Coordinates of N, CA and C in Angstrom, one line a residue:
M1 N -12.5 12.7 8.0 CA -11.5 11.6 7.9 C -11.1 11.4 6.4
T2 N -9.9 11.4 6.2 CA -9.4 11.2 4.8 C -9.6 9.8 4.3
A3 N -9.7 9.7 3.0 CA -9.9 8.3 2.4 C -8.6 7.8 1.8
E4 N -7.5 8.4 2.2 CA -6.2 8.0 1.7 C -6.0 6.5 2.1
R5 N -5.5 5.7 1.2 CA -5.3 4.3 1.4 C -4.1 4.0 2.4
I6 N -4.4 3.2 3.4 CA -3.4 2.9 4.4 C -3.3 1.4 4.6
G7 N -2.2 0.9 5.2 CA -2.1 -0.5 5.4 C -1.6 -0.8 6.9
W8 N -1.3 -2.0 7.2 CA -1.0 -2.4 8.5 C 0.2 -1.7 9.1
L9 N 1.2 -1.3 8.3 CA 2.3 -0.6 8.9 C 2.2 0.9 9.1
D10 N 1.0 1.4 8.8 CA 0.7 2.8 9.0 C 0.2 3.0 10.4
V11 N 1.0 2.5 11.4 CA 0.5 2.4 12.8 C 0.0 3.7 13.3
Q12 N 0.7 4.8 13.2 CA 0.3 6.1 13.8 C -1.0 6.5 13.2
E13 N -1.1 6.4 11.8 CA -2.3 6.9 11.2 C -3.5 6.0 11.6
L14 N -3.3 4.7 11.7 CA -4.4 3.8 12.2 C -4.8 4.2 13.6
G15 N -3.9 4.5 14.5 CA -4.2 4.9 15.8 C -5.1 6.2 15.8
C16 N -4.7 7.1 15.0 CA -5.5 8.4 14.8 C -6.9 8.1 14.3
R17 N -7.0 7.3 13.3 CA -8.3 7.0 12.7 C -9.2 6.2 13.7
L18 N -8.6 5.3 14.4 CA -9.4 4.5 15.4 C -9.9 5.5 16.5
A19 N -9.0 6.4 17.0 CA -9.4 7.3 18.0 C -10.6 8.2 17.5
E20 N -10.6 8.6 16.3 CA -11.6 9.4 15.7 C -12.9 8.6 15.5
A21 N -12.8 7.3 15.1 CA -13.9 6.5 14.7 C -14.6 5.9 16.0
H22 N -13.8 5.7 17.0 CA -14.3 5.0 18.2 C -13.9 5.7 19.5
P23 N -14.3 7.0 19.7 CA -13.9 7.7 20.9 C -14.4 7.1 22.2
E24 N -15.4 6.3 22.2 CA -16.0 5.7 23.4 C -15.2 4.5 23.8
Q25 N -14.4 3.9 22.9 CA -13.7 2.7 23.2 C -12.4 2.9 24.1
D26 N -12.2 2.0 25.0 CA -10.9 2.0 25.7 C -10.0 1.0 24.9
P27 N -8.9 1.5 24.3 CA -8.1 0.7 23.5 C -7.5 -0.5 24.2
L28 N -7.3 -0.4 25.5 CA -6.7 -1.5 26.3 C -7.7 -2.6 26.6
R29 N -9.0 -2.4 26.3 CA -10.0 -3.4 26.6 C -10.5 -4.1 25.3
V30 N -9.9 -3.7 24.2 CA -10.2 -4.3 22.9 C -9.3 -5.5 22.6
R31 N -9.9 -6.7 22.4 CA -9.2 -7.9 22.1 C -8.5 -7.7 20.7
F32 N -7.4 -8.4 20.5 CA -6.7 -8.2 19.2 C -7.6 -8.7 18.0
T33 N -8.5 -9.7 18.2 CA -9.3 -10.1 17.1 C -10.3 -9.0 16.8
E34 N -10.8 -8.3 17.8 CA -11.7 -7.2 17.6 C -11.0 -6.0 17.0
L35 N -9.8 -5.7 17.4 CA -9.0 -4.7 16.9 C -8.7 -4.9 15.4
R36 N -8.4 -6.1 15.0 CA -8.2 -6.4 13.6 C -9.4 -6.0 12.8
D37 N -10.6 -6.4 13.3 CA -11.8 -6.1 12.6 C -12.1 -4.6 12.6
L38 N -11.8 -3.9 13.6 CA -12.0 -2.4 13.6 C -11.1 -1.8 12.6
V39 N -9.8 -2.2 12.5 CA -8.9 -1.7 11.6 C -9.3 -1.9 10.1
T40 N -9.7 -3.2 9.8 CA -10.1 -3.5 8.5 C -11.3 -2.8 8.0
A41 N -12.1 -2.3 9.0 CA -13.4 -1.6 8.7 C -13.2 -0.1 8.5
L42 N -12.0 0.4 8.7 CA -11.7 1.8 8.6 C -11.8 2.2 7.1
P43 N -12.4 3.4 6.8 CA -12.3 3.9 5.4 C -10.9 4.0 5.0
G44 N -10.6 3.6 3.8 CA -9.3 3.7 3.2 C -8.3 2.6 3.6
F45 N -8.7 1.7 4.4 CA -7.8 0.6 4.8 C -7.7 -0.4 3.6
A46 N -6.5 -0.6 3.2 CA -6.2 -1.5 2.0 C -5.4 -2.7 2.2
G47 N -5.1 -3.0 3.5 CA -4.3 -4.1 3.8 C -5.1 -5.5 3.8
D48 N -4.3 -6.5 3.7 CA -4.9 -7.9 3.7 C -5.3 -8.1 5.1
P49 N -6.6 -8.5 5.4 CA -7.1 -8.8 6.7 C -6.2 -9.8 7.5
K50 N -5.6 -10.7 6.7 CA -4.7 -11.7 7.4 C -3.3 -11.3 7.4
G51 N -3.0 -10.0 7.0 CA -1.6 -9.6 6.9 C -1.0 -8.9 8.2
C52 N -1.6 -9.2 9.3 CA -1.1 -8.6 10.5 C -0.7 -9.7 11.5
N53 N 0.0 -9.3 12.6 CA 0.4 -10.2 13.6 C 0.2 -9.5 14.9
E54 N 0.5 -10.2 16.0 CA 0.3 -9.6 17.4 C 1.1 -8.4 17.6
K55 N 2.3 -8.4 17.1 CA 3.2 -7.3 17.3 C 2.7 -6.0 16.6
I56 N 2.2 -6.2 15.4 CA 1.6 -5.0 14.7 C 0.3 -4.5 15.4
L57 N -0.5 -5.5 15.8 CA -1.7 -5.1 16.5 C -1.4 -4.4 17.8
E58 N -0.4 -4.8 18.5 CA 0.0 -4.2 19.8 C 0.5 -2.7 19.5
A59 N 1.2 -2.6 18.5 CA 1.7 -1.2 18.1 C 0.5 -0.3 17.7
I60 N -0.4 -0.8 17.0 CA -1.6 0.0 16.7 C -2.4 0.3 17.9
Q61 N -2.6 -0.6 18.8 CA -3.3 -0.4 20.1 C -2.6 0.7 20.9
M62 N -1.3 0.7 21.0 CA -0.5 1.7 21.7 C -0.6 3.1 21.0
A63 N -0.6 3.1 19.7 CA -0.8 4.4 19.0 C -2.2 4.9 19.2
W64 N -3.2 4.1 19.3 CA -4.6 4.5 19.5 C -4.7 5.1 20.9
L65 N -4.1 4.4 21.9 CA -4.1 4.8 23.3 C -3.4 6.2 23.4
E66 N -2.2 6.4 22.8 CA -1.5 7.7 22.8 C -2.4 8.8 22.2
E67 N -3.1 8.5 21.1 CA -3.9 9.5 20.5 C -5.1 9.8 21.4
K68 N -5.7 8.8 22.0 CA -6.8 9.1 22.9 C -6.5 9.9 24.1
E69 N -5.3 9.6 24.7 CA -4.8 10.3 25.9 C -4.3 11.7 25.5
G70 N -3.9 11.8 24.2 CA -3.2 12.9 23.7 C -3.4 14.3 24.1

C-alpha cells in the first residue's frame, strides 16, 4: 500500500485502500461514523476528520463496494 497522501475527495483511491485494508468487511454494513474512522485511519490519509459529509461517505462506500466486487 502506498503512503501517498490522500484526502476526502480521492474517492476511488479510498475505496481501493479500504478494500485492501479490510477485505473481511461488507461495505454496506459499515455505518458512516465507522466509515469515517476507517478512512481517517488509513496510511497516507491527510484530510480533516471533520471535513466530510454524508454524500462523500456514500461515494467512498460505493467505491469500496465496487472494488470489493471487482
